[in-house]
Amino acid sequence: MAEKILDAIEGPKDLKRLSPDELRRLADEIRELIIKTTSVTGGHLSSSLGAVELTIALHLTLNTPGDKVIWDVGHQCYAHKILTGRKDRFSSLRQYEGISGFPRRVESEYDVMDAGHAGSSISHALGMAIGRDLRGESYTVAAVIGDGSMTSGVAYEAMNQVGQNLESNLIIILNDNDMSISKNVGGVAKYLSRVRIKPGYTHLKEEVGGALHRISGVGDSILRSAKHFKDTITHAFLPGVLFETLGLKYVGPIDGHDIQELSEAIGQAKLVKAPVLLHVITQKGKGFDFSEEKPDRFHGVSSFDCETGEFEKISTNSTYTSIFGNAMIDLAEKRKDIVAITAAMKLGTGLDKYSKEFPDRFIDVGIAEQLGVNIGAGMALSGMKPVVAIYSTFLQRGFDQLSQEVCLPDLPVLFAVDRAGLVGEDGSTHHGYFDLTYLRALPNMVVMAPGDGDELSAMMRFGIDLKHPAAIRFPRGCADFLEPVGKTPIEMGKGEVLVEEGELLIIAIGDMVAKALSIGKALKEDGIKASIVNARFAKPLNIDFYRHIAGGKKLVVTLENNVLCGGFGSAVMEILSEAGLEVPVMSKGLPDHYINHGTIEELMSEIGLDASSLSEEIRERFRKVK
Ligand SMILES: Cc1ncc(C[n+]2csc(CCOP(=O)(O)OP(=O)(O)O)c2C)c(N)n1
């Protein structure tokens, strides 16, 4: 069997001795490893496949880790991980205690910045470049950002600064595959598709020529090839006028699967004493038939069969996401004022079918959560009933808009906060650990979490009629359907008593209700009776209800899939204190540190939030207080 080129690659330096043909073969081998690995571990397949040649060219042309490559989102970084000393650990991708699916500073000196949320790379690169200049250093900083991530406001804010305030080198690589997760949206995406079809380089010729002459030791052959490069860019017609207007030197479009062309362009760009934008055209999902055909379906994958492209069937149970999507269709059929808003997550938030049935009442704002929240506010002002569906972790981006533009004017916008709590393999950047805390801090906001799948539909019906801002947070994955849940109508601020007995009270919110019921059973087997309450609300909490359920109890336990800081447990302590009840409260939730990746079960056990650890701890504590 022919030896693999990848076997001899321990780090980026090893790339420099490979021939163009070997580099191309290396790209194929990297693709094969990415496909094979993600077919088992799951992960961001299409984006990583599309960026293989670009990654090779970057590490070939720049001197990493001295030169800095900052990946936007970081979901496309698998080839980068493979080339920077992690190929032997690549099979542990996204696994508990394995390597992360995103760049992590703690993992490698080649991972310049932790990433996971879109749009930030240019601002980080700008900050580094300014710092570099102030410190008198001279490394290259490159930000790699996709056309989807380029819809983020912060990316424009950064470009606005870069073009006007940086007189030294910074390379922005726009990795344009005409796709976000699904088809990209917005005016700039349209502009880029016009630019994409026009061939030829533009600009850089003066800057490159001048810079090469200034560098001592540059040989004639390099100058000749630079001249060739300059000649090929003579047919300039300013396709990048948008970026040029912002003060960036635009180069492109460049074939993002041609390592030679990419390397030349990056090599030239690093010589320019100004910010340069390289417009690189790639194909999302490149090199694997199934992902080339359905790049959106293969954007983020669970395990699949490499031969058939079929995904492993995990469970036939409905997910919370699909229940939300169906509830939206039911509601929109009845009410003509309902509008759904998503921020580039039509598939992830379960709104695909809705968007087809109600195209006029569906808005995808791109990766612009702040905008999504504010459009929701505007629509509420116009008399419509907006439902803004954003993952918990990404809604953090719109916190100020939630406060200033929705809660302060007390507008009836309903937020569907998916992926609340631990999300598993995507890890620390994607866990929805904070929403109960940040949402309940806001005046006028109603914060709910369903105890099971059916209750999510009921909460949607309840939430849609509210005259105030409201949020329903629900977790990733299959919904529980619990026999005792949903027997009583939803009433503002009140929970549902599922079991009423004993001197121990367990109040759980959201997906912790199922756990509370199994803990209750385990404790009963040990002779400890416990009342179990499905909280339904994190805000407001009805004081009479809480006085009633906690009165006479020896211990109150709260369970939440959210950080303890300012979360549901804090809310319960506040209300019990207001009610004048002096009962010990034991709050169990997520700890005050970022949590890595792994299955949700593994992570829950690590932090002692699995049912058996919780039963044990509650049993001990209850024995002490009795
Ligand atoms: C703030 C934020 N919102 C949403 C997401 C979810 N998300 C991850 S990748 C992605 C699409 C990115 O598209 P692009 O930048 O073009 O990269 P591609 O996957 O096409 O290579 C989205 C919406 C995110 N990571 N961060």
Short mmCIF file of C-alpha atoms and ligand atoms in Angstrom, two decimals, residues 47 73 75 116-118 146-149 175 177 179-181 284 299 343-345 367 369 394 397 430, ligand 1:
data_model
loop_
_atom_site.label_atom_id
_atom_site.label_comp_id
_atom_site.label_asym_id
_atom_site.label_seq_id
_atom_site.Cartn_x
_atom_site.Cartn_y
_atom_site.Cartn_z
CA SER A 47 -17.60 23.59 6.27
CA VAL A 73 -16.77 30.36 14.27
CA HIS A 75 -16.28 25.01 12.84
CA GLY A 116 -17.72 29.14 18.36
CA HIS A 117 -19.86 32.20 17.75
CA ALA A 118 -19.82 33.84 14.33
CA GLY A 146 -17.21 32.75 5.85
CA ASP A 147 -19.76 34.66 3.79
CA GLY A 148 -22.43 33.54 6.29
CA SER A 149 -20.50 34.92 9.23
CA ASN A 175 -14.22 32.12 2.51
CA ASN A 177 -19.19 29.32 -0.51
CA MET A 179 -23.88 29.34 1.95
CA SER A 180 -24.40 30.00 5.60
CA ILE A 181 -25.78 26.79 7.13
CA LYS A 284 -19.21 23.81 0.82
CA HIS A 299 -23.22 21.15 7.86
CA ALA A 343 -30.98 34.22 12.75
CA ALA A 344 -29.50 31.86 10.13
CA MET A 345 -30.87 28.80 11.92
CA ILE A 367 -26.18 35.63 11.66
CA GLU A 369 -29.16 37.98 16.51
CA PHE A 394 -26.59 32.90 20.45
CA ARG A 397 -25.51 38.32 21.41
CA HIS A 430 -22.50 26.32 22.64
C1 LIG B 1 -23.50 34.15 16.71
C2 LIG B 1 -23.75 32.83 16.03
N1 LIG B 1 -24.96 32.59 15.49
C3 LIG B 1 -25.19 31.41 14.87
C4 LIG B 1 -24.22 30.47 14.77
C5 LIG B 1 -24.51 29.11 14.14
N2 LIG B 1 -23.69 28.90 12.93
C6 LIG B 1 -22.57 28.17 12.96
S1 LIG B 1 -21.81 28.10 11.48
C7 LIG B 1 -23.01 29.01 10.77
C8 LIG B 1 -22.93 29.33 9.31
C9 LIG B 1 -21.67 29.99 8.98
O1 LIG B 1 -21.60 30.21 7.62
P1 LIG B 1 -20.22 30.63 6.98
O2 LIG B 1 -19.56 31.62 7.85
O3 LIG B 1 -20.48 31.02 5.59
O4 LIG B 1 -19.36 29.31 7.06
P2 LIG B 1 -19.56 27.95 6.24
O5 LIG B 1 -20.14 27.00 7.21
O6 LIG B 1 -20.46 28.20 5.09
O7 LIG B 1 -18.20 27.57 5.83
C10 LIG B 1 -23.99 29.38 11.69
C11 LIG B 1 -25.19 30.15 11.38
C12 LIG B 1 -22.96 30.77 15.35
N3 LIG B 1 -21.97 29.89 15.35
N4 LIG B 1 -22.76 31.95 15.96
#
